[in-house]
Amino acid sequence: MKKRNAVVLMAMLALPVLAQASCESVKADISKKIVNNGVAESDFSLDIVPNDQADQAGGQVVGHCENDTQKIVYKKNGRDAESNVPASAGSSQDTPAQ
């Protein structure tokens, strides 16, 4: 019984790490799609932010993760910072936010 409780406890402690890894994988997939559309990696950034901070992040929401508790925000670097993200970049494994 003690072994079972220890295993359950370890699994519960690992959940936040696994959840963050899933956000990182969604972010990596979106980044890859943007680069495949001809945008240099140095020309943009993707940030993972909590839902309630997405509006203040200063970019365009292109995806979400962690059961829609986190948003992935695209920001264009450089002079042309007002440009939109390529259309196909937001179609990630996790359904993009609208």
mmCIF file of N, CA and C in Angstrom:
data_model
loop_
_atom_site.group_PDB
_atom_site.id
_atom_site.type_symbol
_atom_site.label_atom_id
_atom_site.label_comp_id
_atom_site.label_asym_id
_atom_site.label_seq_id
_atom_site.Cartn_x
_atom_site.Cartn_y
_atom_site.Cartn_z
ATOM 1 N N MET A 1 0.818 -1.189 0.000
ATOM 2 C CA MET A 1 0.000 0.000 0.000
ATOM 3 C C MET A 1 0.870 1.266 0.000
ATOM 4 N N LYS A 2 1.973 1.234 0.753
ATOM 5 C CA LYS A 2 2.859 2.393 0.799
ATOM 6 C C LYS A 2 3.490 2.647 -0.564
ATOM 7 N N LYS A 3 3.827 1.555 -1.276
ATOM 8 C CA LYS A 3 4.401 1.718 -2.618
ATOM 9 C C LYS A 3 3.408 2.397 -3.550
ATOM 10 N N ARG A 4 2.171 1.960 -3.467
ATOM 11 C CA ARG A 4 1.126 2.533 -4.332
ATOM 12 C C ARG A 4 0.958 4.022 -4.046
ATOM 13 N N ASN A 5 0.913 4.394 -2.775
ATOM 14 C CA ASN A 5 0.784 5.804 -2.411
ATOM 15 C C ASN A 5 1.979 6.618 -2.894
ATOM 16 N N ALA A 6 3.161 6.035 -2.800
ATOM 17 C CA ALA A 6 4.365 6.722 -3.266
ATOM 18 C C ALA A 6 4.318 6.943 -4.783
ATOM 19 N N VAL A 7 3.850 5.930 -5.509
ATOM 20 C CA VAL A 7 3.747 6.049 -6.972
ATOM 21 C C VAL A 7 2.732 7.132 -7.338
ATOM 22 N N VAL A 8 1.598 7.148 -6.667
ATOM 23 C CA VAL A 8 0.576 8.163 -6.938
ATOM 24 C C VAL A 8 1.119 9.560 -6.638
ATOM 25 N N LEU A 9 1.818 9.699 -5.528
ATOM 26 C CA LEU A 9 2.395 10.992 -5.161
ATOM 27 C C LEU A 9 3.407 11.450 -6.203
ATOM 28 N N MET A 10 4.264 10.561 -6.652
ATOM 29 C CA MET A 10 5.270 10.916 -7.664
ATOM 30 C C MET A 10 4.598 11.317 -8.975
ATOM 31 N N ALA A 11 3.542 10.621 -9.343
ATOM 32 C CA ALA A 11 2.829 10.968 -10.577
ATOM 33 C C ALA A 11 2.209 12.348 -10.475
ATOM 34 N N MET A 12 1.653 12.664 -9.323
ATOM 35 C CA MET A 12 1.037 13.981 -9.139
ATOM 36 C C MET A 12 2.086 15.088 -9.171
ATOM 37 N N LEU A 13 3.257 14.820 -8.635
ATOM 38 C CA LEU A 13 4.333 15.812 -8.668
ATOM 39 C C LEU A 13 4.868 16.027 -10.075
ATOM 40 N N ALA A 14 4.789 15.021 -10.918
ATOM 41 C CA ALA A 14 5.307 15.113 -12.277
ATOM 42 C C ALA A 14 4.345 15.806 -13.231
ATOM 43 N N LEU A 15 3.072 15.918 -12.894
ATOM 44 C CA LEU A 15 2.086 16.494 -13.805
ATOM 45 C C LEU A 15 2.428 17.911 -14.264
ATOM 46 N N PRO A 16 2.829 18.827 -13.390
ATOM 47 C CA PRO A 16 3.167 20.172 -13.892
ATOM 48 C C PRO A 16 4.301 20.154 -14.901
ATOM 49 N N VAL A 17 5.274 19.291 -14.713
ATOM 50 C CA VAL A 17 6.386 19.191 -15.659
ATOM 51 C C VAL A 17 5.886 18.675 -17.001
ATOM 52 N N LEU A 18 5.032 17.674 -16.983
ATOM 53 C CA LEU A 18 4.482 17.136 -18.223
ATOM 54 C C LEU A 18 3.595 18.147 -18.933
ATOM 55 N N ALA A 19 2.831 18.911 -18.183
ATOM 56 C CA ALA A 19 1.955 19.914 -18.782
ATOM 57 C C ALA A 19 2.781 20.989 -19.472
ATOM 58 N N GLN A 20 3.855 21.432 -18.853
ATOM 59 C CA GLN A 20 4.716 22.439 -19.470
ATOM 60 C C GLN A 20 5.375 21.882 -20.722
ATOM 61 N N ALA A 21 5.772 20.621 -20.676
ATOM 62 C CA ALA A 21 6.382 20.010 -21.852
ATOM 63 C C ALA A 21 5.409 20.015 -23.022
ATOM 64 N N SER A 22 4.118 19.806 -22.761
ATOM 65 C CA SER A 22 3.164 19.811 -23.855
ATOM 66 C C SER A 22 3.032 21.211 -24.449
ATOM 67 N N CYS A 23 3.094 22.252 -23.623
ATOM 68 C CA CYS A 23 3.073 23.623 -24.144
ATOM 69 C C CYS A 23 4.314 23.890 -24.992
ATOM 70 N N GLU A 24 5.445 23.415 -24.511
ATOM 71 C CA GLU A 24 6.683 23.603 -25.273
ATOM 72 C C GLU A 24 6.622 22.884 -26.617
ATOM 73 N N SER A 25 6.006 21.713 -26.662
ATOM 74 C CA SER A 25 5.921 20.992 -27.935
ATOM 75 C C SER A 25 4.958 21.687 -28.897
ATOM 76 N N VAL A 26 3.862 22.227 -28.381
ATOM 77 C CA VAL A 26 2.935 22.979 -29.240
ATOM 78 C C VAL A 26 3.640 24.237 -29.761
ATOM 79 N N LYS A 27 4.359 24.918 -28.890
ATOM 80 C CA LYS A 27 5.105 26.112 -29.281
ATOM 81 C C LYS A 27 6.139 25.770 -30.366
ATOM 82 N N ALA A 28 6.835 24.647 -30.207
ATOM 83 C CA ALA A 28 7.829 24.225 -31.195
ATOM 84 C C ALA A 28 7.176 23.905 -32.535
ATOM 85 N N ASP A 29 6.013 23.265 -32.509
ATOM 86 C CA ASP A 29 5.293 22.958 -33.751
ATOM 87 C C ASP A 29 4.877 24.233 -34.479
ATOM 88 N N ILE A 30 4.369 25.201 -33.730
ATOM 89 C CA ILE A 30 3.951 26.468 -34.336
ATOM 90 C C ILE A 30 5.161 27.193 -34.911
ATOM 91 N N SER A 31 6.258 27.209 -34.161
ATOM 92 C CA SER A 31 7.484 27.862 -34.631
ATOM 93 C C SER A 31 7.973 27.235 -35.934
ATOM 94 N N LYS A 32 7.943 25.915 -35.985
ATOM 95 C CA LYS A 32 8.378 25.198 -37.189
ATOM 96 C C LYS A 32 7.513 25.588 -38.388
ATOM 97 N N LYS A 33 6.207 25.696 -38.187
ATOM 98 C CA LYS A 33 5.305 26.065 -39.278
ATOM 99 C C LYS A 33 5.576 27.487 -39.761
ATOM 100 N N ILE A 34 5.856 28.388 -38.837
ATOM 101 C CA ILE A 34 6.154 29.772 -39.218
ATOM 102 C C ILE A 34 7.445 29.824 -40.032
ATOM 103 N N VAL A 35 8.477 29.104 -39.578
ATOM 104 C CA VAL A 35 9.749 29.059 -40.299
ATOM 105 C C VAL A 35 9.559 28.427 -41.675
ATOM 106 N N ASN A 36 8.739 27.377 -41.751
ATOM 107 C CA ASN A 36 8.470 26.732 -43.041
ATOM 108 C C ASN A 36 7.733 27.649 -44.007
ATOM 109 N N ASN A 37 7.078 28.694 -43.481
ATOM 110 C CA ASN A 37 6.399 29.679 -44.328
ATOM 111 C C ASN A 37 7.326 30.808 -44.741
ATOM 112 N N GLY A 38 8.620 30.668 -44.456
ATOM 113 C CA GLY A 38 9.595 31.630 -44.941
ATOM 114 C C GLY A 38 9.962 32.740 -43.973
ATOM 115 N N VAL A 39 9.565 32.659 -42.727
ATOM 116 C CA VAL A 39 9.916 33.676 -41.738
ATOM 117 C C VAL A 39 11.140 33.178 -40.971
ATOM 118 N N ALA A 40 12.182 34.010 -40.907
ATOM 119 C CA ALA A 40 13.398 33.624 -40.186
ATOM 120 C C ALA A 40 13.121 33.541 -38.691
ATOM 121 N N GLU A 41 13.774 32.603 -38.021
ATOM 122 C CA GLU A 41 13.575 32.441 -36.573
ATOM 123 C C GLU A 41 13.906 33.715 -35.805
ATOM 124 N N SER A 42 14.839 34.495 -36.301
ATOM 125 C CA SER A 42 15.229 35.729 -35.611
ATOM 126 C C SER A 42 14.211 36.849 -35.807
ATOM 127 N N ASP A 43 13.241 36.648 -36.688
ATOM 128 C CA ASP A 43 12.258 37.693 -36.985
ATOM 129 C C ASP A 43 11.005 37.631 -36.118
ATOM 130 N N PHE A 44 10.884 36.625 -35.243
ATOM 131 C CA PHE A 44 9.682 36.525 -34.421
ATOM 132 C C PHE A 44 10.002 35.832 -33.103
ATOM 133 N N SER A 45 9.066 35.952 -32.174
ATOM 134 C CA SER A 45 9.166 35.203 -30.927
ATOM 135 C C SER A 45 7.792 34.652 -30.591
ATOM 136 N N LEU A 46 7.788 33.547 -29.868
ATOM 137 C CA LEU A 46 6.560 32.941 -29.364
ATOM 138 C C LEU A 46 6.679 32.876 -27.852
ATOM 139 N N ASP A 47 5.658 33.344 -27.163
ATOM 140 C CA ASP A 47 5.650 33.333 -25.709
ATOM 141 C C ASP A 47 4.450 32.550 -25.205
ATOM 142 N N ILE A 48 4.648 31.804 -24.136
ATOM 143 C CA ILE A 48 3.565 31.086 -23.473
ATOM 144 C C ILE A 48 3.141 31.937 -22.285
ATOM 145 N N VAL A 49 1.877 32.351 -22.283
ATOM 146 C CA VAL A 49 1.374 33.223 -21.218
ATOM 147 C C VAL A 49 0.049 32.683 -20.688
ATOM 148 N N PRO A 50 -0.270 32.971 -19.422
ATOM 149 C CA PRO A 50 -1.581 32.576 -18.898
ATOM 150 C C PRO A 50 -2.692 33.285 -19.667
ATOM 151 N N ASN A 51 -3.856 32.656 -19.746
ATOM 152 C CA ASN A 51 -4.989 33.229 -20.482
ATOM 153 C C ASN A 51 -5.258 34.678 -20.112
ATOM 154 N N ASP A 52 -5.242 34.981 -18.820
ATOM 155 C CA ASP A 52 -5.606 36.325 -18.389
ATOM 156 C C ASP A 52 -4.555 37.373 -18.736
ATOM 157 N N GLN A 53 -3.398 36.960 -19.243
ATOM 158 C CA GLN A 53 -2.359 37.906 -19.627
ATOM 159 C C GLN A 53 -2.156 37.977 -21.140
ATOM 160 N N ALA A 54 -2.930 37.219 -21.888
ATOM 161 C CA ALA A 54 -2.743 37.159 -23.337
ATOM 162 C C ALA A 54 -2.982 38.513 -24.001
ATOM 163 N N ASP A 55 -3.972 39.274 -23.526
ATOM 164 C CA ASP A 55 -4.259 40.578 -24.126
ATOM 165 C C ASP A 55 -3.137 41.580 -23.889
ATOM 166 N N GLN A 56 -2.439 41.458 -22.763
ATOM 167 C CA GLN A 56 -1.366 42.381 -22.435
ATOM 168 C C GLN A 56 -0.023 41.943 -23.032
ATOM 169 N N ALA A 57 0.038 40.798 -23.654
ATOM 170 C CA ALA A 57 1.303 40.263 -24.161
ATOM 171 C C ALA A 57 1.823 41.030 -25.366
ATOM 172 N N GLY A 58 0.971 41.797 -26.025
ATOM 173 C CA GLY A 58 1.425 42.618 -27.141
ATOM 174 C C GLY A 58 1.676 41.862 -28.424
ATOM 175 N N GLY A 59 0.941 40.818 -28.658
ATOM 176 C CA GLY A 59 1.108 40.055 -29.885
ATOM 177 C C GLY A 59 -0.199 39.417 -30.296
ATOM 178 N N GLN A 60 -0.085 38.447 -31.200
ATOM 179 C CA GLN A 60 -1.257 37.758 -31.719
ATOM 180 C C GLN A 60 -1.289 36.337 -31.159
ATOM 181 N N VAL A 61 -2.417 35.928 -30.588
ATOM 182 C CA VAL A 61 -2.563 34.572 -30.070
ATOM 183 C C VAL A 61 -2.649 33.617 -31.256
ATOM 184 N N VAL A 62 -1.735 32.629 -31.282
ATOM 185 C CA VAL A 62 -1.694 31.680 -32.396
ATOM 186 C C VAL A 62 -1.959 30.242 -31.957
ATOM 187 N N GLY A 63 -2.124 30.021 -30.654
ATOM 188 C CA GLY A 63 -2.404 28.677 -30.176
ATOM 189 C C GLY A 63 -2.648 28.677 -28.683
ATOM 190 N N HIS A 64 -2.997 27.509 -28.176
ATOM 191 C CA HIS A 64 -3.197 27.372 -26.740
ATOM 192 C C HIS A 64 -2.813 25.971 -26.316
ATOM 193 N N CYS A 65 -2.630 25.790 -25.005
ATOM 194 C CA CYS A 65 -2.213 24.498 -24.476
ATOM 195 C C CYS A 65 -2.639 24.395 -23.017
ATOM 196 N N GLU A 66 -2.256 23.305 -22.374
ATOM 197 C CA GLU A 66 -2.622 23.039 -20.983
ATOM 198 C C GLU A 66 -4.118 23.197 -20.754
ATOM 199 N N ASN A 67 -4.878 22.474 -21.552
ATOM 200 C CA ASN A 67 -6.346 22.528 -21.451
ATOM 201 C C ASN A 67 -6.881 23.945 -21.554
ATOM 202 N N ASP A 68 -6.314 24.706 -22.447
ATOM 203 C CA ASP A 68 -6.715 26.087 -22.732
ATOM 204 C C ASP A 68 -6.520 27.034 -21.537
ATOM 205 N N THR A 69 -5.532 26.745 -20.697
ATOM 206 C CA THR A 69 -5.208 27.664 -19.605
ATOM 207 C C THR A 69 -4.031 28.563 -19.962
ATOM 208 N N GLN A 70 -3.301 28.224 -21.020
ATOM 209 C CA GLN A 70 -2.154 28.997 -21.484
ATOM 210 C C GLN A 70 -2.364 29.344 -22.955
ATOM 211 N N LYS A 71 -1.900 30.520 -23.341
ATOM 212 C CA LYS A 71 -1.949 30.940 -24.742
ATOM 213 C C LYS A 71 -0.531 31.058 -25.279
ATOM 214 N N ILE A 72 -0.375 30.832 -26.563
ATOM 215 C CA ILE A 72 0.898 31.023 -27.242
ATOM 216 C C ILE A 72 0.746 32.276 -28.098
ATOM 217 N N VAL A 73 1.601 33.258 -27.821
ATOM 218 C CA VAL A 73 1.496 34.576 -28.437
ATOM 219 C C VAL A 73 2.672 34.797 -29.383
ATOM 220 N N TYR A 74 2.357 35.193 -30.615
ATOM 221 C CA TYR A 74 3.339 35.489 -31.655
ATOM 222 C C TYR A 74 3.655 36.979 -31.638
ATOM 223 N N LYS A 75 4.945 37.310 -31.666
ATOM 224 C CA LYS A 75 5.382 38.698 -31.777
ATOM 225 C C LYS A 75 6.432 38.778 -32.871
ATOM 226 N N LYS A 76 6.261 39.719 -33.770
ATOM 227 C CA LYS A 76 7.222 39.929 -34.841
ATOM 228 C C LYS A 76 8.292 40.881 -34.353
ATOM 229 N N ASN A 77 9.548 40.533 -34.556
ATOM 230 C CA ASN A 77 10.678 41.375 -34.173
ATOM 231 C C ASN A 77 11.044 42.313 -35.312
ATOM 232 N N GLY A 78 11.633 43.437 -34.988
ATOM 233 C CA GLY A 78 12.143 44.336 -36.011
ATOM 234 C C GLY A 78 11.185 45.450 -36.368
ATOM 235 N N ARG A 79 11.465 46.109 -37.489
ATOM 236 C CA ARG A 79 10.715 47.291 -37.918
ATOM 237 C C ARG A 79 9.260 46.991 -38.225
ATOM 238 N N ASP A 80 9.010 45.852 -38.856
ATOM 239 C CA ASP A 80 7.677 45.515 -39.343
ATOM 240 C C ASP A 80 6.883 44.767 -38.281
ATOM 241 N N ALA A 81 6.933 45.239 -37.049
ATOM 242 C CA ALA A 81 6.343 44.526 -35.921
ATOM 243 C C ALA A 81 4.822 44.438 -35.985
ATOM 244 N N GLU A 82 4.181 45.180 -36.862
ATOM 245 C CA GLU A 82 2.725 45.172 -36.940
ATOM 246 C C GLU A 82 2.194 44.079 -37.865
ATOM 247 N N SER A 83 3.071 43.346 -38.533
ATOM 248 C CA SER A 83 2.643 42.315 -39.480
ATOM 249 C C SER A 83 1.937 41.179 -38.780
ATOM 250 N N ASN A 84 1.078 40.522 -39.522
ATOM 251 C CA ASN A 84 0.351 39.375 -38.986
ATOM 252 C C ASN A 84 1.175 38.110 -39.142
ATOM 253 N N VAL A 85 0.860 37.136 -38.343
ATOM 254 C CA VAL A 85 1.484 35.825 -38.421
ATOM 255 C C VAL A 85 1.015 35.139 -39.709
ATOM 256 N N PRO A 86 1.885 34.328 -40.332
ATOM 257 C CA PRO A 86 1.438 33.590 -41.518
ATOM 258 C C PRO A 86 0.201 32.757 -41.198
ATOM 259 N N ALA A 87 -0.729 32.677 -42.126
ATOM 260 C CA ALA A 87 -2.035 32.047 -41.911
ATOM 261 C C ALA A 87 -1.951 30.600 -41.448
ATOM 262 N N SER A 88 -1.023 29.837 -41.967
ATOM 263 C CA SER A 88 -0.975 28.421 -41.619
ATOM 264 C C SER A 88 -0.215 28.143 -40.332
ATOM 265 N N ALA A 89 0.343 29.153 -39.691
ATOM 266 C CA ALA A 89 1.163 28.941 -38.496
ATOM 267 C C ALA A 89 0.330 28.538 -37.288
ATOM 268 N N GLY A 90 -0.905 28.948 -37.208
ATOM 269 C CA GLY A 90 -1.708 28.681 -36.032
ATOM 270 C C GLY A 90 -2.351 27.312 -35.991
ATOM 271 N N SER A 91 -2.211 26.512 -37.007
ATOM 272 C CA SER A 91 -2.860 25.201 -36.992
ATOM 273 C C SER A 91 -1.931 24.181 -36.342
ATOM 274 N N SER A 92 -1.977 24.158 -35.004
ATOM 275 C CA SER A 92 -1.110 23.278 -34.225
ATOM 276 C C SER A 92 -1.857 22.038 -33.807
ATOM 277 N N GLN A 93 -1.165 21.158 -33.068
ATOM 278 C CA GLN A 93 -1.795 19.954 -32.553
ATOM 279 C C GLN A 93 -2.960 20.312 -31.640
ATOM 280 N N ASP A 94 -2.764 21.318 -30.840
ATOM 281 C CA ASP A 94 -3.807 21.805 -29.961
ATOM 282 C C ASP A 94 -4.573 22.844 -30.759
ATOM 283 N N THR A 95 -5.861 22.889 -30.713
ATOM 284 C CA THR A 95 -6.662 23.786 -31.505
ATOM 285 C C THR A 95 -6.290 25.227 -31.212
ATOM 286 N N PRO A 96 -5.975 26.037 -32.244
ATOM 287 C CA PRO A 96 -5.601 27.434 -31.993
ATOM 288 C C PRO A 96 -6.776 28.250 -31.473
ATOM 289 N N ALA A 97 -6.441 29.246 -30.697
ATOM 290 C CA ALA A 97 -7.473 30.143 -30.168
ATOM 291 C C ALA A 97 -7.983 31.046 -31.265
ATOM 292 N N GLN A 98 -9.206 31.410 -31.207
ATOM 293 C CA GLN A 98 -9.806 32.285 -32.210
ATOM 294 C C GLN A 98 -10.003 33.669 -31.651
#
